[in-house]
């Protein structure tokens, strides 16, 4: 197994999934008022959904952009073998859900990443349901490695907050991070199973409607198989293929967690330190509604922004 971090020994190792089959792998107190009572000069952004709706409006003309950033080769760290398969599988899974899948140039520098993110953020997403950004690299707590230097993980979503990207305000912005977040190893715990409709104006937080799914808990290794890809991305693709159109996203991510937690375990018999280790993804959600990727059927099912009463949402400044 390989962990997505620079600290893994440079040697050929073996990995196994507990679901069966052996395969080569690598360890990758102020006073307050209700918002409706506050009046200021913030700019209102029109979005087409009922504030009381339990689901996000996913009936726009386009599903939206899915941007994949994959770091494979580094100057002073191990090559992330197997990550190309993650990219290819993500492209297939996200394309089936109707996303405009874009892959950032291979092994991008921080400058390239910044340019691509800013360019995407300045596009008009008015007729799109949502946004996805996937980043795969070596990492540390709060940081990701690029070809030339480190960059903060929050750089990925900073350009897309409601106050900076108005055409995505009130829409789900989803970020998936495949990278180590530290050097700790999860030994796991043995368990035993025993059978027994009007226009309104209101203000939303700038960081609302964001979900960040990390491949591992803060401070821990993230694992990747050089042949079959990373545990987290592969589990995500499997769940998207099976239930991407039927389950809401947070429920789906719960089952991604389960797949990673139960079906995978490192197999490195030559290293007591890295053998038999586990992994659990960590989901941080600021979503305010349910996300469903239902199929888009007919033009009547599509809300292009010209029909119905809109809701004006004020950008937080």
PDB file of C-alpha atoms in Angstrom:
ATOM      1  CA  UNK A   1       0.000   0.000   0.000  1.00  0.00           C
ATOM      2  CA  UNK A   2       1.076   3.586  -0.476  1.00  0.00           C
ATOM      3  CA  UNK A   3      -0.031   6.556   1.559  1.00  0.00           C
ATOM      4  CA  UNK A   4      -0.403   9.854  -0.273  1.00  0.00           C
ATOM      5  CA  UNK A   5       2.457  11.423   1.628  1.00  0.00           C
ATOM      6  CA  UNK A   6       6.189  11.957   1.194  1.00  0.00           C
ATOM      7  CA  UNK A   7       7.041   9.894   4.286  1.00  0.00           C
ATOM      8  CA  UNK A   8       6.333   6.439   2.844  1.00  0.00           C
ATOM      9  CA  UNK A   9       9.383   4.192   2.312  1.00  0.00           C
ATOM     10  CA  UNK A  10      10.428   3.901  -1.344  1.00  0.00           C
ATOM     11  CA  UNK A  11       9.887   0.182  -1.865  1.00  0.00           C
ATOM     12  CA  UNK A  12       7.569  -2.130  -3.736  1.00  0.00           C
ATOM     13  CA  UNK A  13       4.783  -3.218  -1.424  1.00  0.00           C
ATOM     14  CA  UNK A  14       1.671  -5.337  -1.516  1.00  0.00           C
ATOM     15  CA  UNK A  15      -1.924  -4.440  -0.613  1.00  0.00           C
ATOM     16  CA  UNK A  16      -5.208  -6.208  -0.056  1.00  0.00           C
ATOM     17  CA  UNK A  17      -8.868  -5.388   0.170  1.00  0.00           C
ATOM     18  CA  UNK A  18     -10.726  -7.194   2.944  1.00  0.00           C
ATOM     19  CA  UNK A  19     -13.459  -7.880   0.420  1.00  0.00           C
ATOM     20  CA  UNK A  20     -11.129 -10.436  -1.108  1.00  0.00           C
ATOM     21  CA  UNK A  21      -8.229 -10.619  -3.535  1.00  0.00           C
ATOM     22  CA  UNK A  22      -4.611  -9.630  -3.167  1.00  0.00           C
ATOM     23  CA  UNK A  23      -3.160  -6.777  -5.177  1.00  0.00           C
ATOM     24  CA  UNK A  24      -0.072  -4.600  -5.241  1.00  0.00           C
ATOM     25  CA  UNK A  25      -0.572  -1.279  -3.416  1.00  0.00           C
ATOM     26  CA  UNK A  26       0.955   1.885  -1.855  1.00  0.00           C
ATOM     27  CA  UNK A  27      -0.060   4.031   1.430  1.00  0.00           C
ATOM     28  CA  UNK A  28      -1.266   7.151  -0.082  1.00  0.00           C
ATOM     29  CA  UNK A  29     -21.372  36.881  23.074  1.00  0.00           C
ATOM     30  CA  UNK A  30     -22.449  39.748  20.809  1.00  0.00           C
ATOM     31  CA  UNK A  31     -26.047  41.082  20.593  1.00  0.00           C
ATOM     32  CA  UNK A  32     -27.822  39.812  17.516  1.00  0.00           C
ATOM     33  CA  UNK A  33     -30.905  40.295  15.412  1.00  0.00           C
ATOM     34  CA  UNK A  34     -32.651  37.970  13.047  1.00  0.00           C
ATOM     35  CA  UNK A  35     -31.331  38.257   9.503  1.00  0.00           C
ATOM     36  CA  UNK A  36     -34.695  39.443   8.204  1.00  0.00           C
ATOM     37  CA  UNK A  37     -34.470  42.472  10.508  1.00  0.00           C
ATOM     38  CA  UNK A  38     -31.144  43.620   9.074  1.00  0.00           C
ATOM     39  CA  UNK A  39     -31.223  46.104   6.204  1.00  0.00           C
ATOM     40  CA  UNK A  40     -28.167  47.193   4.259  1.00  0.00           C
ATOM     41  CA  UNK A  41     -26.951  47.908   0.737  1.00  0.00           C
ATOM     42  CA  UNK A  42     -25.746  44.415  -0.147  1.00  0.00           C
ATOM     43  CA  UNK A  43     -26.309  43.382  -3.726  1.00  0.00           C
ATOM     44  CA  UNK A  44     -29.137  40.900  -4.227  1.00  0.00           C
ATOM     45  CA  UNK A  45     -28.504  37.883  -6.446  1.00  0.00           C
ATOM     46  CA  UNK A  46     -31.532  36.188  -7.988  1.00  0.00           C
ATOM     47  CA  UNK A  47     -31.629  32.417  -7.595  1.00  0.00           C
ATOM     48  CA  UNK A  48     -34.461  30.131  -8.564  1.00  0.00           C
ATOM     49  CA  UNK A  49     -35.583  28.136  -5.559  1.00  0.00           C
ATOM     50  CA  UNK A  50     -38.003  28.378  -2.693  1.00  0.00           C
ATOM     51  CA  UNK A  51     -36.122  29.279   0.528  1.00  0.00           C
ATOM     52  CA  UNK A  52     -38.168  26.638   2.349  1.00  0.00           C
ATOM     53  CA  UNK A  53     -37.328  23.895  -0.167  1.00  0.00           C
ATOM     54  CA  UNK A  54     -35.697  20.776   1.271  1.00  0.00           C
ATOM     55  CA  UNK A  55     -33.777  20.018  -1.932  1.00  0.00           C
ATOM     56  CA  UNK A  56     -31.486  22.163  -4.063  1.00  0.00           C
ATOM     57  CA  UNK A  57     -32.871  23.180  -7.442  1.00  0.00           C
ATOM     58  CA  UNK A  58     -31.195  20.700  -9.797  1.00  0.00           C
ATOM     59  CA  UNK A  59     -33.418  21.514 -12.780  1.00  0.00           C
ATOM     60  CA  UNK A  60     -31.171  24.031 -14.498  1.00  0.00           C
ATOM     61  CA  UNK A  61     -30.136  23.619 -18.122  1.00  0.00           C
ATOM     62  CA  UNK A  62     -26.686  22.304 -17.178  1.00  0.00           C
ATOM     63  CA  UNK A  63     -25.506  20.043 -14.380  1.00  0.00           C
ATOM     64  CA  UNK A  64     -22.365  22.137 -14.007  1.00  0.00           C
ATOM     65  CA  UNK A  65     -18.585  21.997 -14.151  1.00  0.00           C
ATOM     66  CA  UNK A  66     -16.591  19.173 -12.548  1.00  0.00           C
ATOM     67  CA  UNK A  67     -12.930  20.156 -12.346  1.00  0.00           C
ATOM     68  CA  UNK A  68     -10.303  17.475 -11.647  1.00  0.00           C
ATOM     69  CA  UNK A  69      -6.850  18.492 -10.391  1.00  0.00           C
ATOM     70  CA  UNK A  70      -4.409  15.590 -10.255  1.00  0.00           C
ATOM     71  CA  UNK A  71      -0.817  15.807  -9.058  1.00  0.00           C
ATOM     72  CA  UNK A  72       1.152  12.703 -10.096  1.00  0.00           C
ATOM     73  CA  UNK A  73       4.845  13.577 -10.371  1.00  0.00           C
ATOM     74  CA  UNK A  74       6.917  15.582  -7.905  1.00  0.00           C
ATOM     75  CA  UNK A  75      10.527  16.721  -7.640  1.00  0.00           C
ATOM     76  CA  UNK A  76      11.286  15.346  -4.182  1.00  0.00           C
ATOM     77  CA  UNK A  77       8.391  12.992  -3.431  1.00  0.00           C
ATOM     78  CA  UNK A  78       7.164   9.640  -4.670  1.00  0.00           C
ATOM     79  CA  UNK A  79       5.161   9.424  -7.895  1.00  0.00           C
ATOM     80  CA  UNK A  80       1.476   8.898  -7.151  1.00  0.00           C
ATOM     81  CA  UNK A  81       1.153   5.732  -9.213  1.00  0.00           C
ATOM     82  CA  UNK A  82      -2.463   4.700  -9.737  1.00  0.00           C
ATOM     83  CA  UNK A  83      -3.804   8.233  -9.635  1.00  0.00           C
ATOM     84  CA  UNK A  84      -4.314   8.283 -13.408  1.00  0.00           C
ATOM     85  CA  UNK A  85      -6.892   5.503 -12.973  1.00  0.00           C
ATOM     86  CA  UNK A  86      -8.672   7.630 -10.381  1.00  0.00           C
ATOM     87  CA  UNK A  87      -8.891  10.456 -12.913  1.00  0.00           C
ATOM     88  CA  UNK A  88     -10.232   8.211 -15.666  1.00  0.00           C
ATOM     89  CA  UNK A  89     -12.832   6.600 -13.383  1.00  0.00           C
ATOM     90  CA  UNK A  90     -13.953   9.994 -12.088  1.00  0.00           C
ATOM     91  CA  UNK A  91     -14.380  11.261 -15.646  1.00  0.00           C
ATOM     92  CA  UNK A  92     -16.670   8.331 -16.458  1.00  0.00           C
ATOM     93  CA  UNK A  93     -18.748   8.572 -13.265  1.00  0.00           C
ATOM     94  CA  UNK A  94     -19.211  12.344 -13.394  1.00  0.00           C
ATOM     95  CA  UNK A  95     -19.916  12.386 -17.125  1.00  0.00           C
ATOM     96  CA  UNK A  96     -22.755   9.898 -16.577  1.00  0.00           C
ATOM     97  CA  UNK A  97     -24.293  12.323 -14.097  1.00  0.00           C
ATOM     98  CA  UNK A  98     -24.222  15.056 -16.733  1.00  0.00           C
ATOM     99  CA  UNK A  99     -21.245  17.093 -15.581  1.00  0.00           C
ATOM    100  CA  UNK A 100     -18.990  19.099 -17.870  1.00  0.00           C
ATOM    101  CA  UNK A 101     -15.831  17.272 -16.779  1.00  0.00           C
ATOM    102  CA  UNK A 102     -12.600  19.227 -17.119  1.00  0.00           C
ATOM    103  CA  UNK A 103      -9.142  17.944 -16.217  1.00  0.00           C
ATOM    104  CA  UNK A 104      -6.534  20.475 -15.154  1.00  0.00           C
ATOM    105  CA  UNK A 105      -3.179  20.141 -16.968  1.00  0.00           C
ATOM    106  CA  UNK A 106      -1.174  17.291 -15.462  1.00  0.00           C
ATOM    107  CA  UNK A 107       1.088  18.135 -12.498  1.00  0.00           C
ATOM    108  CA  UNK A 108       0.027  21.791 -12.338  1.00  0.00           C
ATOM    109  CA  UNK A 109       1.979  24.467 -10.486  1.00  0.00           C
ATOM    110  CA  UNK A 110       0.292  26.644  -7.869  1.00  0.00           C
ATOM    111  CA  UNK A 111       0.086  29.443 -10.449  1.00  0.00           C
ATOM    112  CA  UNK A 112      -1.692  27.152 -12.916  1.00  0.00           C
ATOM    113  CA  UNK A 113      -4.135  25.957 -10.263  1.00  0.00           C
ATOM    114  CA  UNK A 114      -4.889  29.524  -9.212  1.00  0.00           C
ATOM    115  CA  UNK A 115      -5.474  30.560 -12.828  1.00  0.00           C
ATOM    116  CA  UNK A 116      -7.792  27.624 -13.539  1.00  0.00           C
ATOM    117  CA  UNK A 117      -9.807  28.151 -10.349  1.00  0.00           C
ATOM    118  CA  UNK A 118     -10.181  31.890 -10.930  1.00  0.00           C
ATOM    119  CA  UNK A 119     -11.124  31.339 -14.566  1.00  0.00           C
ATOM    120  CA  UNK A 120     -13.791  28.816 -13.576  1.00  0.00           C
ATOM    121  CA  UNK A 121     -15.130  31.112 -10.848  1.00  0.00           C
ATOM    122  CA  UNK A 122     -15.547  34.022 -13.269  1.00  0.00           C
ATOM    123  CA  UNK A 123     -17.667  31.946 -15.671  1.00  0.00           C
ATOM    124  CA  UNK A 124     -21.432  32.405 -15.672  1.00  0.00           C
ATOM    125  CA  UNK A 125     -22.936  29.452 -13.768  1.00  0.00           C
ATOM    126  CA  UNK A 126     -26.469  30.859 -13.785  1.00  0.00           C
ATOM    127  CA  UNK A 127     -27.875  27.935 -15.782  1.00  0.00           C
ATOM    128  CA  UNK A 128     -25.911  25.284 -13.833  1.00  0.00           C
ATOM    129  CA  UNK A 129     -27.037  23.153 -10.898  1.00  0.00           C
ATOM    130  CA  UNK A 130     -23.782  23.028  -8.977  1.00  0.00           C
ATOM    131  CA  UNK A 131     -19.985  22.781  -9.052  1.00  0.00           C
ATOM    132  CA  UNK A 132     -17.544  19.961  -8.275  1.00  0.00           C
ATOM    133  CA  UNK A 133     -13.794  20.249  -7.714  1.00  0.00           C
ATOM    134  CA  UNK A 134     -11.640  17.170  -7.082  1.00  0.00           C
ATOM    135  CA  UNK A 135      -8.015  17.529  -5.979  1.00  0.00           C
ATOM    136  CA  UNK A 136      -5.619  14.573  -5.658  1.00  0.00           C
ATOM    137  CA  UNK A 137      -2.085  14.926  -4.358  1.00  0.00           C
ATOM    138  CA  UNK A 138       0.356  14.360  -1.510  1.00  0.00           C
ATOM    139  CA  UNK A 139      -0.750  16.358   1.485  1.00  0.00           C
ATOM    140  CA  UNK A 140      -0.395  17.483   5.067  1.00  0.00           C
ATOM    141  CA  UNK A 141      -2.890  18.939   7.518  1.00  0.00           C
ATOM    142  CA  UNK A 142      -4.521  21.852   5.691  1.00  0.00           C
ATOM    143  CA  UNK A 143      -2.032  21.738   2.808  1.00  0.00           C
ATOM    144  CA  UNK A 144      -1.621  20.103  -0.593  1.00  0.00           C
ATOM    145  CA  UNK A 145       1.552  19.635  -2.639  1.00  0.00           C
ATOM    146  CA  UNK A 146       1.869  20.883  -6.204  1.00  0.00           C
ATOM    147  CA  UNK A 147       4.773  20.389  -8.579  1.00  0.00           C
ATOM    148  CA  UNK A 148       6.555  23.466  -7.249  1.00  0.00           C
ATOM    149  CA  UNK A 149       5.280  24.166  -3.731  1.00  0.00           C
ATOM    150  CA  UNK A 150       2.612  23.735  -1.076  1.00  0.00           C
ATOM    151  CA  UNK A 151      -0.753  25.449  -1.218  1.00  0.00           C
ATOM    152  CA  UNK A 152      -3.579  25.729   1.353  1.00  0.00           C
ATOM    153  CA  UNK A 153      -6.484  23.394   0.733  1.00  0.00           C
ATOM    154  CA  UNK A 154      -9.005  26.198   1.216  1.00  0.00           C
ATOM    155  CA  UNK A 155      -7.583  27.835  -1.903  1.00  0.00           C
ATOM    156  CA  UNK A 156      -9.776  25.351  -3.789  1.00  0.00           C
ATOM    157  CA  UNK A 157     -13.084  26.770  -2.607  1.00  0.00           C
ATOM    158  CA  UNK A 158     -12.201  30.381  -1.755  1.00  0.00           C
ATOM    159  CA  UNK A 159     -13.012  31.682  -5.297  1.00  0.00           C
ATOM    160  CA  UNK A 160     -16.461  30.044  -5.240  1.00  0.00           C
ATOM    161  CA  UNK A 161     -17.984  31.358  -2.010  1.00  0.00           C
ATOM    162  CA  UNK A 162     -21.300  33.159  -2.362  1.00  0.00           C
ATOM    163  CA  UNK A 163     -19.746  36.602  -2.024  1.00  0.00           C
ATOM    164  CA  UNK A 164     -17.165  35.959  -4.757  1.00  0.00           C
ATOM    165  CA  UNK A 165     -19.064  33.865  -7.308  1.00  0.00           C
ATOM    166  CA  UNK A 166     -22.606  35.205  -7.412  1.00  0.00           C
ATOM    167  CA  UNK A 167     -23.828  32.807 -10.124  1.00  0.00           C
ATOM    168  CA  UNK A 168     -23.151  29.893  -7.727  1.00  0.00           C
ATOM    169  CA  UNK A 169     -24.715  31.576  -4.680  1.00  0.00           C
ATOM    170  CA  UNK A 170     -27.306  29.293  -3.128  1.00  0.00           C
ATOM    171  CA  UNK A 171     -26.070  26.316  -5.160  1.00  0.00           C
ATOM    172  CA  UNK A 172     -24.096  23.291  -3.935  1.00  0.00           C
ATOM    173  CA  UNK A 173     -20.336  23.552  -4.301  1.00  0.00           C
ATOM    174  CA  UNK A 174     -18.749  20.155  -3.725  1.00  0.00           C
ATOM    175  CA  UNK A 175     -15.065  19.490  -3.082  1.00  0.00           C
ATOM    176  CA  UNK A 176     -13.369  16.096  -2.863  1.00  0.00           C
ATOM    177  CA  UNK A 177      -9.792  15.884  -1.537  1.00  0.00           C
ATOM    178  CA  UNK A 178      -7.674  12.741  -1.989  1.00  0.00           C
ATOM    179  CA  UNK A 179      -4.500  13.328   0.036  1.00  0.00           C
ATOM    180  CA  UNK A 180      -2.798  12.540   3.311  1.00  0.00           C
ATOM    181  CA  UNK A 181      -3.562  14.942   6.147  1.00  0.00           C
ATOM    182  CA  UNK A 182      -0.753  13.895   8.464  1.00  0.00           C
ATOM    183  CA  UNK A 183       1.462  10.969   9.453  1.00  0.00           C
ATOM    184  CA  UNK A 184      -0.738   9.034  11.888  1.00  0.00           C
ATOM    185  CA  UNK A 185      -1.816   5.505  11.001  1.00  0.00           C
ATOM    186  CA  UNK A 186      -5.223   4.044  11.853  1.00  0.00           C
ATOM    187  CA  UNK A 187      -4.734   0.592  13.406  1.00  0.00           C
ATOM    188  CA  UNK A 188      -8.452  -0.112  13.424  1.00  0.00           C
ATOM    189  CA  UNK A 189     -10.560  -1.749  16.144  1.00  0.00           C
ATOM    190  CA  UNK A 190     -11.792  -5.341  16.118  1.00  0.00           C
ATOM    191  CA  UNK A 191     -15.545  -5.622  16.553  1.00  0.00           C
ATOM    192  CA  UNK A 192     -17.879  -8.598  16.930  1.00  0.00           C
ATOM    193  CA  UNK A 193     -21.280  -8.737  15.288  1.00  0.00           C
ATOM    194  CA  UNK A 194     -24.062 -10.522  17.122  1.00  0.00           C
ATOM    195  CA  UNK A 195     -27.511 -10.993  15.566  1.00  0.00           C
ATOM    196  CA  UNK A 196     -30.343 -10.102  17.799  1.00  0.00           C
ATOM    197  CA  UNK A 197     -43.906  30.318  -4.083  1.00  0.00           C
ATOM    198  CA  UNK A 198     -43.497  34.237  -3.433  1.00  0.00           C
ATOM    199  CA  UNK A 199     -40.472  36.474  -3.898  1.00  0.00           C
ATOM    200  CA  UNK A 200     -38.492  37.197  -0.807  1.00  0.00           C
ATOM    201  CA  UNK A 201     -35.080  38.623  -0.023  1.00  0.00           C
ATOM    202  CA  UNK A 202     -32.837  37.136   2.631  1.00  0.00           C
ATOM    203  CA  UNK A 203     -29.160  36.797   3.440  1.00  0.00           C
ATOM    204  CA  UNK A 204     -27.078  33.615   3.321  1.00  0.00           C
ATOM    205  CA  UNK A 205     -23.587  33.085   4.775  1.00  0.00           C
ATOM    206  CA  UNK A 206     -20.775  33.353   2.239  1.00  0.00           C
ATOM    207  CA  UNK A 207     -19.598  29.824   3.044  1.00  0.00           C
ATOM    208  CA  UNK A 208     -23.041  28.219   2.938  1.00  0.00           C
ATOM    209  CA  UNK A 209     -23.796  25.446   0.434  1.00  0.00           C
ATOM    210  CA  UNK A 210     -20.270  23.988   0.467  1.00  0.00           C
ATOM    211  CA  UNK A 211     -19.302  20.391   1.161  1.00  0.00           C
ATOM    212  CA  UNK A 212     -15.705  19.238   1.545  1.00  0.00           C
ATOM    213  CA  UNK A 213     -15.091  15.492   1.489  1.00  0.00           C
ATOM    214  CA  UNK A 214     -11.617  14.504   2.655  1.00  0.00           C
ATOM    215  CA  UNK A 215     -10.255  11.037   1.933  1.00  0.00           C
ATOM    216  CA  UNK A 216      -9.088  10.690   5.544  1.00  0.00           C
ATOM    217  CA  UNK A 217      -9.424  12.200   8.999  1.00  0.00           C
ATOM    218  CA  UNK A 218      -7.184  15.148   9.871  1.00  0.00           C
ATOM    219  CA  UNK A 219      -3.709  14.027  10.899  1.00  0.00           C
ATOM    220  CA  UNK A 220      -3.864  10.618   9.213  1.00  0.00           C
ATOM    221  CA  UNK A 221      -2.526   8.851   6.138  1.00  0.00           C
ATOM    222  CA  UNK A 222      -4.609   8.302   3.013  1.00  0.00           C
ATOM    223  CA  UNK A 223      -4.063   5.092   1.033  1.00  0.00           C
ATOM    224  CA  UNK A 224      -3.738   4.466  -2.699  1.00  0.00           C
ATOM    225  CA  UNK A 225      -3.271   1.321  -4.794  1.00  0.00           C
ATOM    226  CA  UNK A 226      -0.900   1.778  -7.786  1.00  0.00           C
ATOM    227  CA  UNK A 227      -3.004  -0.584  -9.909  1.00  0.00           C
ATOM    228  CA  UNK A 228      -6.591   0.092  -8.871  1.00  0.00           C
ATOM    229  CA  UNK A 229      -6.377   3.652  -7.555  1.00  0.00           C
ATOM    230  CA  UNK A 230      -7.030   5.265  -4.191  1.00  0.00           C
ATOM    231  CA  UNK A 231      -9.450   3.739  -1.722  1.00  0.00           C
ATOM    232  CA  UNK A 232     -11.520   6.909  -1.361  1.00  0.00           C
ATOM    233  CA  UNK A 233     -11.849   7.858  -5.030  1.00  0.00           C
ATOM    234  CA  UNK A 234     -12.640   4.287  -6.065  1.00  0.00           C
ATOM    235  CA  UNK A 235     -15.298   3.979  -3.342  1.00  0.00           C
ATOM    236  CA  UNK A 236     -16.743   7.331  -4.439  1.00  0.00           C
ATOM    237  CA  UNK A 237     -16.922   6.237  -8.083  1.00  0.00           C
ATOM    238  CA  UNK A 238     -18.568   2.936  -7.120  1.00  0.00           C
ATOM    239  CA  UNK A 239     -21.263   4.689  -5.090  1.00  0.00           C
ATOM    240  CA  UNK A 240     -21.872   7.288  -7.816  1.00  0.00           C
ATOM    241  CA  UNK A 241     -22.266   4.508 -10.372  1.00  0.00           C
ATOM    242  CA  UNK A 242     -24.689   2.527  -8.190  1.00  0.00           C
ATOM    243  CA  UNK A 243     -26.663   5.217  -6.375  1.00  0.00           C
ATOM    244  CA  UNK A 244     -25.656   8.585  -7.836  1.00  0.00           C
ATOM    245  CA  UNK A 245     -29.131   9.205  -9.268  1.00  0.00           C
ATOM    246  CA  UNK A 246     -31.179   7.853  -6.363  1.00  0.00           C
ATOM    247  CA  UNK A 247     -29.528   8.790  -3.050  1.00  0.00           C
ATOM    248  CA  UNK A 248     -28.995  12.277  -1.739  1.00  0.00           C
ATOM    249  CA  UNK A 249     -25.315  13.200  -1.654  1.00  0.00           C
ATOM    250  CA  UNK A 250     -24.708  13.109   2.105  1.00  0.00           C
ATOM    251  CA  UNK A 251     -26.370   9.700   2.374  1.00  0.00           C
ATOM    252  CA  UNK A 252     -24.231   8.534  -0.530  1.00  0.00           C
ATOM    253  CA  UNK A 253     -21.093   9.842   1.186  1.00  0.00           C
ATOM    254  CA  UNK A 254     -22.018   7.869   4.304  1.00  0.00           C
ATOM    255  CA  UNK A 255     -21.856   4.712   2.207  1.00  0.00           C
ATOM    256  CA  UNK A 256     -18.560   5.859   0.689  1.00  0.00           C
ATOM    257  CA  UNK A 257     -17.273   6.048   4.258  1.00  0.00           C
ATOM    258  CA  UNK A 258     -18.560   2.547   4.915  1.00  0.00           C
ATOM    259  CA  UNK A 259     -16.882   1.115   1.825  1.00  0.00           C
ATOM    260  CA  UNK A 260     -13.528   2.608   2.747  1.00  0.00           C
ATOM    261  CA  UNK A 261     -13.834   1.625   6.405  1.00  0.00           C
ATOM    262  CA  UNK A 262     -14.926  -1.985   5.854  1.00  0.00           C
ATOM    263  CA  UNK A 263     -13.717  -3.131   2.442  1.00  0.00           C
ATOM    264  CA  UNK A 264     -10.132  -1.874   2.585  1.00  0.00           C
ATOM    265  CA  UNK A 265      -7.087  -2.682   4.698  1.00  0.00           C
ATOM    266  CA  UNK A 266      -3.407  -2.264   3.953  1.00  0.00           C
ATOM    267  CA  UNK A 267      -1.400  -5.411   3.311  1.00  0.00           C
ATOM    268  CA  UNK A 268       2.300  -4.746   3.801  1.00  0.00           C
ATOM    269  CA  UNK A 269       3.624  -7.868   5.566  1.00  0.00           C
ATOM    270  CA  UNK A 270       7.193  -6.640   5.258  1.00  0.00           C
ATOM    271  CA  UNK A 271       6.464  -3.545   7.351  1.00  0.00           C
ATOM    272  CA  UNK A 272       4.867  -3.813  10.779  1.00  0.00           C
ATOM    273  CA  UNK A 273       4.308  -0.051  10.763  1.00  0.00           C
ATOM    274  CA  UNK A 274       2.212  -0.004   7.580  1.00  0.00           C
ATOM    275  CA  UNK A 275       0.606  -3.461   7.657  1.00  0.00           C
ATOM    276  CA  UNK A 276      -3.078  -3.952   8.473  1.00  0.00           C
ATOM    277  CA  UNK A 277      -3.991  -0.263   8.615  1.00  0.00           C
ATOM    278  CA  UNK A 278      -7.406   1.283   8.028  1.00  0.00           C
ATOM    279  CA  UNK A 279      -8.806   4.589   6.783  1.00  0.00           C
ATOM    280  CA  UNK A 280     -11.970   6.633   7.284  1.00  0.00           C
ATOM    281  CA  UNK A 281     -12.973   9.620   5.127  1.00  0.00           C
ATOM    282  CA  UNK A 282     -14.104  12.845   6.773  1.00  0.00           C
ATOM    283  CA  UNK A 283     -17.018  14.885   5.441  1.00  0.00           C
ATOM    284  CA  UNK A 284     -17.448  18.568   6.308  1.00  0.00           C
ATOM    285  CA  UNK A 285     -20.838  19.888   5.225  1.00  0.00           C
ATOM    286  CA  UNK A 286     -22.163  23.428   5.084  1.00  0.00           C
ATOM    287  CA  UNK A 287     -24.977  22.312   2.783  1.00  0.00           C
ATOM    288  CA  UNK A 288     -28.408  23.675   3.626  1.00  0.00           C
ATOM    289  CA  UNK A 289     -30.512  21.319   1.501  1.00  0.00           C
ATOM    290  CA  UNK A 290     -30.414  17.840   0.046  1.00  0.00           C
ATOM    291  CA  UNK A 291     -28.419  17.266  -3.153  1.00  0.00           C
ATOM    292  CA  UNK A 292     -29.851  14.849  -5.720  1.00  0.00           C
ATOM    293  CA  UNK A 293     -28.361  14.141  -9.152  1.00  0.00           C
ATOM    294  CA  UNK A 294     -31.609  13.028 -10.755  1.00  0.00           C
ATOM    295  CA  UNK A 295     -31.597  12.546 -14.524  1.00  0.00           C
ATOM    296  CA  UNK A 296     -32.587  15.521 -16.629  1.00  0.00           C
ATOM    297  CA  UNK A 297     -35.432  14.362 -18.856  1.00  0.00           C
ATOM    298  CA  UNK A 298     -37.381  16.852 -20.954  1.00  0.00           C
ATOM    299  CA  UNK A 299     -37.226  20.619 -21.508  1.00  0.00           C
ATOM    300  CA  UNK A 300     -40.252  20.914 -19.204  1.00  0.00           C
ATOM    301  CA  UNK A 301     -38.108  19.572 -16.366  1.00  0.00           C
ATOM    302  CA  UNK A 302     -35.463  22.242 -16.898  1.00  0.00           C
ATOM    303  CA  UNK A 303     -35.536  25.573 -15.110  1.00  0.00           C
ATOM    304  CA  UNK A 304     -33.504  27.936 -17.275  1.00  0.00           C
ATOM    305  CA  UNK A 305     -33.971  30.883 -14.981  1.00  0.00           C
ATOM    306  CA  UNK A 306     -36.747  32.476 -17.022  1.00  0.00           C
ATOM    307  CA  UNK A 307     -39.738  30.696 -15.531  1.00  0.00           C
ATOM    308  CA  UNK A 308     -41.409  31.070 -12.173  1.00  0.00           C
ATOM    309  CA  UNK A 309     -40.793  33.457  -9.343  1.00  0.00           C
ATOM    310  CA  UNK A 310     -37.227  33.892  -8.258  1.00  0.00           C
ATOM    311  CA  UNK A 311     -35.750  34.502  -4.866  1.00  0.00           C
ATOM    312  CA  UNK A 312     -33.255  37.261  -4.325  1.00  0.00           C
ATOM    313  CA  UNK A 313     -30.334  36.339  -2.118  1.00  0.00           C
ATOM    314  CA  UNK A 314     -28.035  38.996  -0.745  1.00  0.00           C
ATOM    315  CA  UNK A 315     -24.310  38.462  -0.953  1.00  0.00           C
ATOM    316  CA  UNK A 316     -22.535  38.736   2.376  1.00  0.00           C
ATOM    317  CA  UNK A 317     -19.822  41.398   2.302  1.00  0.00           C
TER     318      UNK A 317
END
